[in-house]
PDB file of C-alpha atoms in Angstrom:
ATOM      1  CA  MET A  85     -22.964 -48.898 -49.641  1.00  0.00           C
ATOM      2  CA  ALA A  86     -22.212 -45.223 -49.148  1.00  0.00           C
ATOM      3  CA  LYS A  87     -19.668 -45.307 -52.026  1.00  0.00           C
ATOM      4  CA  LYS A  88     -22.236 -46.969 -54.301  1.00  0.00           C
ATOM      5  CA  GLY A  89     -24.700 -44.227 -53.427  1.00  0.00           C
ATOM      6  CA  GLN A  90     -22.111 -41.562 -54.282  1.00  0.00           C
ATOM      7  CA  ASN A  91     -21.464 -43.190 -57.675  1.00  0.00           C
ATOM      8  CA  LEU A  92     -25.174 -43.220 -58.440  1.00  0.00           C
ATOM      9  CA  PHE A  93     -25.207 -39.478 -57.788  1.00  0.00           C
ATOM     10  CA  VAL A  94     -21.948 -38.594 -59.575  1.00  0.00           C
ATOM     11  CA  ILE A  95     -22.217 -40.724 -62.736  1.00  0.00           C
ATOM     12  CA  PRO A  96     -25.345 -38.991 -64.179  1.00  0.00           C
ATOM     13  CA  ILE A  97     -23.700 -35.593 -63.582  1.00  0.00           C
ATOM     14  CA  VAL A  98     -20.529 -36.703 -65.406  1.00  0.00           C
ATOM     15  CA  ILE A  99     -22.584 -38.053 -68.326  1.00  0.00           C
ATOM     16  CA  VAL A 100     -24.650 -34.879 -68.632  1.00  0.00           C
ATOM     17  CA  PHE A 101     -21.519 -32.686 -68.319  1.00  0.00           C
ATOM     18  CA  GLY A 102     -19.683 -34.723 -70.947  1.00  0.00           C
ATOM     19  CA  PHE A 103     -22.614 -34.796 -73.397  1.00  0.00           C
ATOM     20  CA  PHE A 104     -23.733 -31.191 -73.111  1.00  0.00           C
ATOM     21  CA  PHE A 105     -20.371 -29.438 -72.500  1.00  0.00           C
ATOM     22  CA  VAL A 106     -17.280 -31.506 -73.302  1.00  0.00           C
ATOM     23  CA  TYR A 107     -18.539 -33.075 -76.554  1.00  0.00           C
ATOM     24  CA  PRO A 108     -19.779 -29.794 -78.139  1.00  0.00           C
ATOM     25  CA  LEU A 109     -16.571 -28.077 -77.029  1.00  0.00           C
ATOM     26  CA  ILE A 110     -14.411 -30.740 -78.689  1.00  0.00           C
ATOM     27  CA  VAL A 111     -16.440 -30.506 -81.917  1.00  0.00           C
ATOM     28  CA  LEU A 112     -16.173 -26.698 -81.826  1.00  0.00           C
ATOM     29  CA  LEU A 113     -12.403 -26.892 -81.300  1.00  0.00           C
ATOM     30  CA  ILE A 114     -11.878 -29.370 -84.158  1.00  0.00           C
ATOM     31  CA  THR A 115     -14.065 -27.276 -86.481  1.00  0.00           C
ATOM     32  CA  SER A 116     -12.061 -24.161 -85.608  1.00  0.00           C
ATOM     33  CA  LEU A 117      -8.849 -25.947 -86.696  1.00  0.00           C
ATOM     34  CA  ARG A 118     -10.168 -27.124 -90.086  1.00  0.00           C
ATOM     35  CA  ASN A 119      -8.618 -25.454 -93.098  1.00  0.00           C
ATOM     36  CA  GLU A 120      -8.437 -26.705 -96.699  1.00  0.00           C
ATOM     37  CA  GLY A 121      -9.019 -30.332 -95.765  1.00  0.00           C
ATOM     38  CA  GLY A 122      -6.543 -30.411 -92.891  1.00  0.00           C
ATOM     39  CA  LEU A 123      -6.062 -29.086 -89.399  1.00  0.00           C
ATOM     40  CA  SER A 124      -4.091 -25.910 -88.691  1.00  0.00           C
ATOM     41  CA  PHE A 125      -4.151 -22.693 -86.687  1.00  0.00           C
ATOM     42  CA  HIS A 126      -4.887 -20.656 -89.823  1.00  0.00           C
ATOM     43  CA  ASN A 127      -8.325 -19.506 -88.588  1.00  0.00           C
ATOM     44  CA  TYR A 128      -6.782 -18.281 -85.342  1.00  0.00           C
ATOM     45  CA  THR A 129      -3.855 -16.489 -86.986  1.00  0.00           C
ATOM     46  CA  GLN A 130      -6.393 -14.853 -89.311  1.00  0.00           C
ATOM     47  CA  ILE A 131      -8.103 -13.255 -86.288  1.00  0.00           C
ATOM     48  CA  ILE A 132      -4.761 -11.652 -85.375  1.00  0.00           C
ATOM     49  CA  MET A 133      -3.371 -10.899 -88.856  1.00  0.00           C
ATOM     50  CA  ASN A 134      -6.533  -9.793 -90.675  1.00  0.00           C
ATOM     51  CA  PRO A 135      -7.254  -6.119 -89.800  1.00  0.00           C
ATOM     52  CA  TYR A 136     -11.035  -6.716 -90.020  1.00  0.00           C
ATOM     53  CA  TYR A 137     -11.025  -9.470 -87.370  1.00  0.00           C
ATOM     54  CA  PHE A 138      -8.284  -7.842 -85.285  1.00  0.00           C
ATOM     55  CA  ARG A 139     -10.243  -4.571 -85.099  1.00  0.00           C
ATOM     56  CA  ALA A 140     -13.273  -6.506 -83.823  1.00  0.00           C
ATOM     57  CA  LEU A 141     -11.080  -8.224 -81.216  1.00  0.00           C
ATOM     58  CA  MET A 142      -9.687  -4.904 -79.999  1.00  0.00           C
ATOM     59  CA  ASN A 143     -13.151  -3.284 -79.973  1.00  0.00           C
ATOM     60  CA  SER A 144     -14.478  -6.134 -77.833  1.00  0.00           C
ATOM     61  CA  LEU A 145     -11.568  -5.952 -75.382  1.00  0.00           C
ATOM     62  CA  TYR A 146     -11.703  -2.147 -75.040  1.00  0.00           C
ATOM     63  CA  LEU A 147     -15.485  -2.178 -74.650  1.00  0.00           C
ATOM     64  CA  ALA A 148     -15.525  -4.956 -72.032  1.00  0.00           C
ATOM     65  CA  LEU A 149     -12.684  -3.348 -70.062  1.00  0.00           C
ATOM     66  CA  ALA A 150     -14.243   0.152 -70.129  1.00  0.00           C
ATOM     67  CA  VAL A 151     -17.675  -1.167 -69.111  1.00  0.00           C
ATOM     68  CA  THR A 152     -16.149  -3.189 -66.279  1.00  0.00           C
ATOM     69  CA  LEU A 153     -14.139  -0.293 -64.822  1.00  0.00           C
ATOM     70  CA  VAL A 154     -16.940   2.297 -65.042  1.00  0.00           C
ATOM     71  CA  ALA A 155     -19.576  -0.152 -63.777  1.00  0.00           C
ATOM     72  CA  LEU A 156     -17.372  -1.119 -60.811  1.00  0.00           C
ATOM     73  CA  LEU A 157     -16.834   2.534 -59.897  1.00  0.00           C
ATOM     74  CA  LEU A 158     -20.495   3.583 -60.159  1.00  0.00           C
ATOM     75  CA  ALA A 159     -21.903   0.385 -58.669  1.00  0.00           C
ATOM     76  CA  GLY A 160     -19.374   0.515 -55.822  1.00  0.00           C
ATOM     77  CA  VAL A 161     -20.501   4.015 -54.838  1.00  0.00           C
ATOM     78  CA  LEU A 162     -24.182   3.053 -55.114  1.00  0.00           C
ATOM     79  CA  ALA A 163     -23.759  -0.180 -53.144  1.00  0.00           C
ATOM     80  CA  PHE A 164     -21.829   1.614 -50.405  1.00  0.00           C
ATOM     81  CA  PHE A 165     -24.476   4.346 -50.191  1.00  0.00           C
ATOM     82  CA  LEU A 166     -27.353   1.853 -50.021  1.00  0.00           C
ATOM     83  CA  ALA A 167     -25.620  -0.389 -47.484  1.00  0.00           C
ATOM     84  CA  ARG A 168     -24.759   2.476 -45.136  1.00  0.00           C
ATOM     85  CA  ASN A 169     -27.914   4.602 -45.335  1.00  0.00           C
ATOM     86  CA  ASP A 170     -31.577   4.042 -44.532  1.00  0.00           C
ATOM     87  CA  PHE A 171     -34.144   6.384 -46.037  1.00  0.00           C
ATOM     88  CA  PRO A 172     -37.859   6.327 -46.919  1.00  0.00           C
ATOM     89  CA  GLY A 173     -38.491   4.338 -50.085  1.00  0.00           C
ATOM     90  CA  LYS A 174     -35.141   2.548 -49.970  1.00  0.00           C
ATOM     91  CA  ALA A 175     -36.690  -0.810 -50.860  1.00  0.00           C
ATOM     92  CA  LEU A 176     -38.466   0.734 -53.881  1.00  0.00           C
ATOM     93  CA  TYR A 177     -35.262   2.538 -54.940  1.00  0.00           C
ATOM     94  CA  PHE A 178     -33.287  -0.698 -54.683  1.00  0.00           C
ATOM     95  CA  THR A 179     -35.935  -2.564 -56.675  1.00  0.00           C
ATOM     96  CA  LEU A 180     -35.941   0.053 -59.443  1.00  0.00           C
ATOM     97  CA  LEU A 181     -32.143   0.068 -59.515  1.00  0.00           C
ATOM     98  CA  THR A 182     -31.942  -3.687 -60.032  1.00  0.00           C
ATOM     99  CA  PHE A 183     -34.928  -3.820 -62.396  1.00  0.00           C
ATOM    100  CA  PRO A 184     -32.862  -3.857 -65.639  1.00  0.00           C
ATOM    101  CA  ILE A 185     -31.477  -7.294 -64.732  1.00  0.00           C
ATOM    102  CA  SER A 186     -34.809  -8.845 -65.695  1.00  0.00           C
ATOM    103  CA  PHE A 187     -34.678  -7.325 -69.204  1.00  0.00           C
ATOM    104  CA  PRO A 188     -33.306  -9.319 -72.165  1.00  0.00           C
ATOM    105  CA  GLY A 189     -30.395  -7.684 -74.000  1.00  0.00           C
ATOM    106  CA  VAL A 190     -32.540  -6.932 -77.061  1.00  0.00           C
ATOM    107  CA  VAL A 191     -34.988  -4.940 -74.918  1.00  0.00           C
ATOM    108  CA  VAL A 192     -32.112  -2.927 -73.421  1.00  0.00           C
ATOM    109  CA  GLY A 193     -30.883  -2.235 -76.957  1.00  0.00           C
ATOM    110  CA  PHE A 194     -34.270  -0.902 -78.019  1.00  0.00           C
ATOM    111  CA  MET A 195     -34.416   1.293 -74.914  1.00  0.00           C
ATOM    112  CA  ILE A 196     -31.125   2.894 -75.958  1.00  0.00           C
ATOM    113  CA  ILE A 197     -32.568   3.457 -79.451  1.00  0.00           C
ATOM    114  CA  ILE A 198     -35.671   5.086 -77.940  1.00  0.00           C
ATOM    115  CA  LEU A 199     -33.432   7.387 -75.887  1.00  0.00           C
ATOM    116  CA  PHE A 200     -30.546   8.120 -78.277  1.00  0.00           C
ATOM    117  CA  GLY A 201     -31.707   7.011 -81.746  1.00  0.00           C
ATOM    118  CA  ALA A 202     -32.217   9.461 -84.654  1.00  0.00           C
ATOM    119  CA  THR A 203     -35.809  10.060 -83.502  1.00  0.00           C
ATOM    120  CA  GLY A 204     -35.065   9.356 -79.838  1.00  0.00           C
ATOM    121  CA  ILE A 205     -36.163  11.380 -76.839  1.00  0.00           C
ATOM    122  CA  MET A 206     -32.809  12.994 -76.070  1.00  0.00           C
ATOM    123  CA  PRO A 207     -31.970  14.143 -79.645  1.00  0.00           C
ATOM    124  CA  MET A 208     -35.505  15.566 -80.048  1.00  0.00           C
ATOM    125  CA  LEU A 209     -35.209  17.368 -76.712  1.00  0.00           C
ATOM    126  CA  ALA A 210     -31.794  18.734 -77.708  1.00  0.00           C
ATOM    127  CA  GLU A 211     -33.230  19.990 -80.995  1.00  0.00           C
ATOM    128  CA  ILE A 212     -36.047  21.806 -79.180  1.00  0.00           C
ATOM    129  CA  LEU A 213     -33.637  23.431 -76.724  1.00  0.00           C
ATOM    130  CA  THR A 214     -30.669  24.225 -78.986  1.00  0.00           C
ATOM    131  CA  GLY A 215     -31.999  23.968 -82.540  1.00  0.00           C
ATOM    132  CA  LYS A 216     -29.539  21.161 -83.304  1.00  0.00           C
ATOM    133  CA  LYS A 217     -30.208  17.449 -83.131  1.00  0.00           C
ATOM    134  CA  THR A 218     -27.338  16.123 -81.006  1.00  0.00           C
ATOM    135  CA  MET A 219     -26.826  13.065 -78.765  1.00  0.00           C
ATOM    136  CA  VAL A 220     -27.584  10.644 -81.621  1.00  0.00           C
ATOM    137  CA  PHE A 221     -25.249   7.778 -80.806  1.00  0.00           C
ATOM    138  CA  ALA A 222     -27.495   4.725 -80.283  1.00  0.00           C
ATOM    139  CA  TYR A 223     -25.741   2.764 -83.045  1.00  0.00           C
ATOM    140  CA  THR A 224     -22.206   3.754 -82.112  1.00  0.00           C
ATOM    141  CA  ILE A 225     -19.870   2.197 -79.576  1.00  0.00           C
ATOM    142  CA  THR A 226     -21.049   4.858 -77.083  1.00  0.00           C
ATOM    143  CA  GLY A 227     -24.594   3.506 -77.365  1.00  0.00           C
ATOM    144  CA  ILE A 228     -23.588  -0.070 -76.708  1.00  0.00           C
ATOM    145  CA  PHE A 229     -21.311   1.118 -73.881  1.00  0.00           C
ATOM    146  CA  LEU A 230     -24.333   2.726 -72.154  1.00  0.00           C
ATOM    147  CA  ALA A 231     -26.470  -0.347 -72.837  1.00  0.00           C
ATOM    148  CA  TYR A 232     -23.890  -2.633 -71.237  1.00  0.00           C
ATOM    149  CA  LEU A 233     -23.629  -0.304 -68.237  1.00  0.00           C
ATOM    150  CA  TYR A 234     -27.414  -0.454 -67.979  1.00  0.00           C
ATOM    151  CA  PHE A 235     -27.405  -4.134 -67.085  1.00  0.00           C
ATOM    152  CA  GLU A 236     -23.928  -4.462 -65.530  1.00  0.00           C
ATOM    153  CA  ILE A 237     -24.383  -1.844 -62.773  1.00  0.00           C
ATOM    154  CA  PRO A 238     -27.375  -3.621 -61.132  1.00  0.00           C
ATOM    155  CA  ARG A 239     -25.541  -6.960 -61.190  1.00  0.00           C
ATOM    156  CA  ILE A 240     -22.510  -5.482 -59.440  1.00  0.00           C
ATOM    157  CA  VAL A 241     -24.626  -3.506 -56.957  1.00  0.00           C
ATOM    158  CA  MET A 242     -26.430  -6.699 -55.914  1.00  0.00           C
ATOM    159  CA  THR A 243     -23.098  -8.506 -55.544  1.00  0.00           C
ATOM    160  CA  LEU A 244     -21.404  -5.756 -53.512  1.00  0.00           C
ATOM    161  CA  TYR A 245     -24.391  -4.699 -51.411  1.00  0.00           C
ATOM    162  CA  GLY A 246     -24.453  -7.840 -49.267  1.00  0.00           C
ATOM    163  CA  ALA A 247     -20.682  -7.780 -48.660  1.00  0.00           C
ATOM    164  CA  ILE A 248     -20.696  -4.123 -47.572  1.00  0.00           C
ATOM    165  CA  LYS A 249     -23.898  -4.577 -45.545  1.00  0.00           C
ATOM    166  CA  ASP A 250     -22.415  -7.527 -43.635  1.00  0.00           C
ATOM    167  CA  PHE A 251     -19.106  -5.787 -42.991  1.00  0.00           C
ATOM    168  CA  ASP A 252     -18.318  -5.574 -39.262  1.00  0.00           C
ATOM    169  CA  GLN A 253     -18.455  -1.819 -38.692  1.00  0.00           C
ATOM    170  CA  THR A 254     -16.756  -2.137 -35.299  1.00  0.00           C
ATOM    171  CA  LEU A 255     -13.485  -2.602 -37.215  1.00  0.00           C
ATOM    172  CA  GLU A 256     -14.066   0.683 -39.003  1.00  0.00           C
ATOM    173  CA  GLU A 257     -14.999   2.380 -35.737  1.00  0.00           C
ATOM    174  CA  ALA A 258     -11.811   1.018 -34.142  1.00  0.00           C
ATOM    175  CA  ALA A 259      -9.758   2.576 -36.929  1.00  0.00           C
ATOM    176  CA  ARG A 260     -11.570   5.886 -36.404  1.00  0.00           C
ATOM    177  CA  THR A 261     -10.809   5.831 -32.646  1.00  0.00           C
ATOM    178  CA  MET A 262      -7.115   5.357 -33.525  1.00  0.00           C
ATOM    179  CA  GLY A 263      -7.128   8.591 -35.494  1.00  0.00           C
ATOM    180  CA  ALA A 264      -8.027   7.452 -39.013  1.00  0.00           C
ATOM    181  CA  THR A 265     -10.135   9.799 -41.098  1.00  0.00           C
ATOM    182  CA  PRO A 266     -13.413   8.445 -42.586  1.00  0.00           C
ATOM    183  CA  TRP A 267     -11.708   7.989 -45.968  1.00  0.00           C
ATOM    184  CA  GLN A 268      -8.664   6.284 -44.393  1.00  0.00           C
ATOM    185  CA  ALA A 269     -10.957   3.885 -42.506  1.00  0.00           C
ATOM    186  CA  ILE A 270     -12.685   2.994 -45.765  1.00  0.00           C
ATOM    187  CA  ARG A 271      -9.407   2.830 -47.742  1.00  0.00           C
ATOM    188  CA  TYR A 272      -7.440   0.670 -45.294  1.00  0.00           C
ATOM    189  CA  VAL A 273     -10.172  -1.306 -43.485  1.00  0.00           C
ATOM    190  CA  VAL A 274     -13.331  -1.622 -45.575  1.00  0.00           C
ATOM    191  CA  LEU A 275     -11.984  -1.851 -49.133  1.00  0.00           C
ATOM    192  CA  PRO A 276      -9.410  -4.613 -48.453  1.00  0.00           C
ATOM    193  CA  THR A 277     -12.176  -6.692 -46.852  1.00  0.00           C
ATOM    194  CA  VAL A 278     -14.570  -6.390 -49.784  1.00  0.00           C
ATOM    195  CA  PHE A 279     -11.768  -6.449 -52.412  1.00  0.00           C
ATOM    196  CA  PRO A 280     -12.352 -10.130 -53.361  1.00  0.00           C
ATOM    197  CA  ILE A 281     -16.024  -9.389 -54.039  1.00  0.00           C
ATOM    198  CA  PHE A 282     -15.002  -6.398 -56.207  1.00  0.00           C
ATOM    199  CA  ILE A 283     -12.633  -8.579 -58.224  1.00  0.00           C
ATOM    200  CA  SER A 284     -15.227 -11.330 -58.595  1.00  0.00           C
ATOM    201  CA  ALA A 285     -17.885  -8.849 -59.737  1.00  0.00           C
ATOM    202  CA  GLY A 286     -15.413  -7.259 -62.170  1.00  0.00           C
ATOM    203  CA  ALA A 287     -14.484 -10.609 -63.725  1.00  0.00           C
ATOM    204  CA  LEU A 288     -18.164 -11.469 -64.152  1.00  0.00           C
ATOM    205  CA  ALA A 289     -18.917  -8.063 -65.705  1.00  0.00           C
ATOM    206  CA  PHE A 290     -15.968  -8.383 -68.129  1.00  0.00           C
ATOM    207  CA  SER A 291     -17.004 -11.883 -69.244  1.00  0.00           C
ATOM    208  CA  THR A 292     -20.624 -10.827 -69.706  1.00  0.00           C
ATOM    209  CA  SER A 293     -19.644  -7.720 -71.699  1.00  0.00           C
ATOM    210  CA  MET A 294     -17.183  -9.696 -73.811  1.00  0.00           C
ATOM    211  CA  SER A 295     -19.737 -12.282 -74.891  1.00  0.00           C
ATOM    212  CA  ALA A 296     -23.068 -10.380 -74.810  1.00  0.00           C
ATOM    213  CA  PHE A 297     -24.969 -10.786 -78.056  1.00  0.00           C
ATOM    214  CA  GLY A 298     -28.586  -9.559 -77.838  1.00  0.00           C
ATOM    215  CA  THR A 299     -27.755  -5.930 -77.045  1.00  0.00           C
ATOM    216  CA  ALA A 300     -24.850  -5.880 -79.490  1.00  0.00           C
ATOM    217  CA  PHE A 301     -27.002  -7.395 -82.240  1.00  0.00           C
ATOM    218  CA  THR A 302     -29.517  -4.561 -81.792  1.00  0.00           C
ATOM    219  CA  LEU A 303     -26.994  -1.703 -81.685  1.00  0.00           C
ATOM    220  CA  ALA A 304     -23.706  -2.716 -83.339  1.00  0.00           C
ATOM    221  CA  ASN A 305     -24.389  -1.448 -86.851  1.00  0.00           C
ATOM    222  CA  GLN A 306     -21.443   0.917 -87.216  1.00  0.00           C
ATOM    223  CA  PHE A 307     -18.623  -1.060 -85.679  1.00  0.00           C
ATOM    224  CA  GLU A 308     -17.489  -4.651 -85.293  1.00  0.00           C
ATOM    225  CA  ILE A 309     -17.207  -6.737 -82.128  1.00  0.00           C
ATOM    226  CA  LEU A 310     -16.487 -10.448 -81.853  1.00  0.00           C
ATOM    227  CA  PRO A 311     -19.987 -11.829 -81.006  1.00  0.00           C
ATOM    228  CA  ILE A 312     -21.535 -10.061 -84.009  1.00  0.00           C
ATOM    229  CA  LEU A 313     -18.626 -11.080 -86.233  1.00  0.00           C
ATOM    230  CA  MET A 314     -19.098 -14.717 -85.167  1.00  0.00           C
ATOM    231  CA  TYR A 315     -22.811 -14.523 -85.981  1.00  0.00           C
ATOM    232  CA  ASN A 316     -22.170 -12.978 -89.386  1.00  0.00           C
ATOM    233  CA  GLU A 317     -19.501 -15.523 -90.304  1.00  0.00           C
ATOM    234  CA  PHE A 318     -21.796 -18.390 -89.302  1.00  0.00           C
ATOM    235  CA  THR A 319     -25.141 -17.266 -90.746  1.00  0.00           C
ATOM    236  CA  LEU A 320     -24.279 -14.853 -93.581  1.00  0.00           C
ATOM    237  CA  ASN A 321     -20.914 -16.053 -94.893  1.00  0.00           C
ATOM    238  CA  PHE A 322     -21.300 -19.753 -93.938  1.00  0.00           C
ATOM    239  CA  ASN A 323     -17.706 -19.632 -92.752  1.00  0.00           C
ATOM    240  CA  ILE A 324     -18.258 -22.071 -89.899  1.00  0.00           C
ATOM    241  CA  GLU A 325     -14.536 -22.676 -89.288  1.00  0.00           C
ATOM    242  CA  VAL A 326     -13.755 -18.994 -88.624  1.00  0.00           C
ATOM    243  CA  ALA A 327     -16.963 -18.603 -86.574  1.00  0.00           C
ATOM    244  CA  SER A 328     -15.847 -21.546 -84.427  1.00  0.00           C
ATOM    245  CA  ALA A 329     -12.383 -20.004 -83.976  1.00  0.00           C
ATOM    246  CA  ILE A 330     -13.956 -16.707 -82.862  1.00  0.00           C
ATOM    247  CA  ALA A 331     -16.163 -18.600 -80.391  1.00  0.00           C
ATOM    248  CA  ILE A 332     -13.095 -20.342 -78.955  1.00  0.00           C
ATOM    249  CA  VAL A 333     -11.229 -17.017 -78.693  1.00  0.00           C
ATOM    250  CA  ILE A 334     -14.140 -15.399 -76.805  1.00  0.00           C
ATOM    251  CA  GLY A 335     -14.345 -18.396 -74.482  1.00  0.00           C
ATOM    252  CA  MET A 336     -10.586 -18.429 -73.866  1.00  0.00           C
ATOM    253  CA  ILE A 337     -10.514 -14.712 -73.020  1.00  0.00           C
ATOM    254  CA  CYS A 338     -13.330 -15.198 -70.485  1.00  0.00           C
ATOM    255  CA  VAL A 339     -11.656 -18.282 -69.003  1.00  0.00           C
ATOM    256  CA  LEU A 340      -8.299 -16.466 -68.713  1.00  0.00           C
ATOM    257  CA  MET A 341     -10.041 -13.520 -67.047  1.00  0.00           C
ATOM    258  CA  ASN A 342     -11.639 -15.813 -64.463  1.00  0.00           C
ATOM    259  CA  MET A 343      -8.362 -17.695 -63.898  1.00  0.00           C
ATOM    260  CA  GLY A 344      -6.559 -14.378 -63.465  1.00  0.00           C
ATOM    261  CA  TYR A 345      -8.981 -13.163 -60.827  1.00  0.00           C
ATOM    262  CA  ARG A 346      -8.748 -16.469 -58.931  1.00  0.00           C
ATOM    263  CA  LEU A 347      -4.933 -16.310 -58.984  1.00  0.00           C
ATOM    264  CA  LEU A 348      -5.099 -12.708 -57.771  1.00  0.00           C
ATOM    265  CA  LEU A 349      -7.405 -13.699 -54.913  1.00  0.00           C
ATOM    266  CA  GLU A 350      -5.125 -16.584 -53.928  1.00  0.00           C
ATOM    267  CA  LYS A 351      -2.149 -14.216 -53.979  1.00  0.00           C
ATOM    268  CA  GLU A 352      -4.019 -11.710 -51.805  1.00  0.00           C
ATOM    269  CA  GLY A 353      -5.092 -14.514 -49.445  1.00  0.00           C
ATOM    270  CA  GLY A 354      -1.508 -15.747 -49.152  1.00  0.00           C
ATOM    271  CA  ARG A 355      -0.172 -12.429 -47.928  1.00  0.00           C
TER     272      ARG A 355
END
């Protein structure tokens, strides 16, 4: 009776998973292999061999990696500060800090344009102060880098804050009583404990930055990255096979990143 009840619960989930995930994925994979009436890896080799596609691949990887590293560093400092300090208005500060999470990517893109576009606040202010209109980089890779940081930092802060807040500070105090400096206590006691959360947050930030579309669509006018290239191939060039191959490549990179972080955590746990 209990087994029958389990089947009634599991079967609908399997059907929904197969219909909405496995089936579209199989169709996408087959489409990505189509070339001149047959199946081959031509569309994939084109992403590597064609300088136009390869440059977009490298831009996406560099951008996602840079955003992840900088966001981890800044968010780590902020999360540690918030978890270890109480001050008036902390709840409001925390709310404002995590506010960008609720914004769609397109809105974040427009905010960067308002700040660093040709008629943005910062270039106009620079022109008033120095006579030269500088800091105009909304549509460059610097602009999209800042936009990605804008919504990645709050995500990582929220992820790390709980782990650092719940950390047993008696362990840190024990290290201090044994002669460790404050930095040594953090380096050898606190950081190893929250390391898995750091890695998890980093993998999530990388995957999000690698596949983000709304912000990139608003700002990526002067350089190529894979999500925009996929959109252009699908809607402008009607090259559905190459667009499907790019989609598979983006998905595979994100999957490999998540597998890598899980293997790293298992290795750390096995020590």
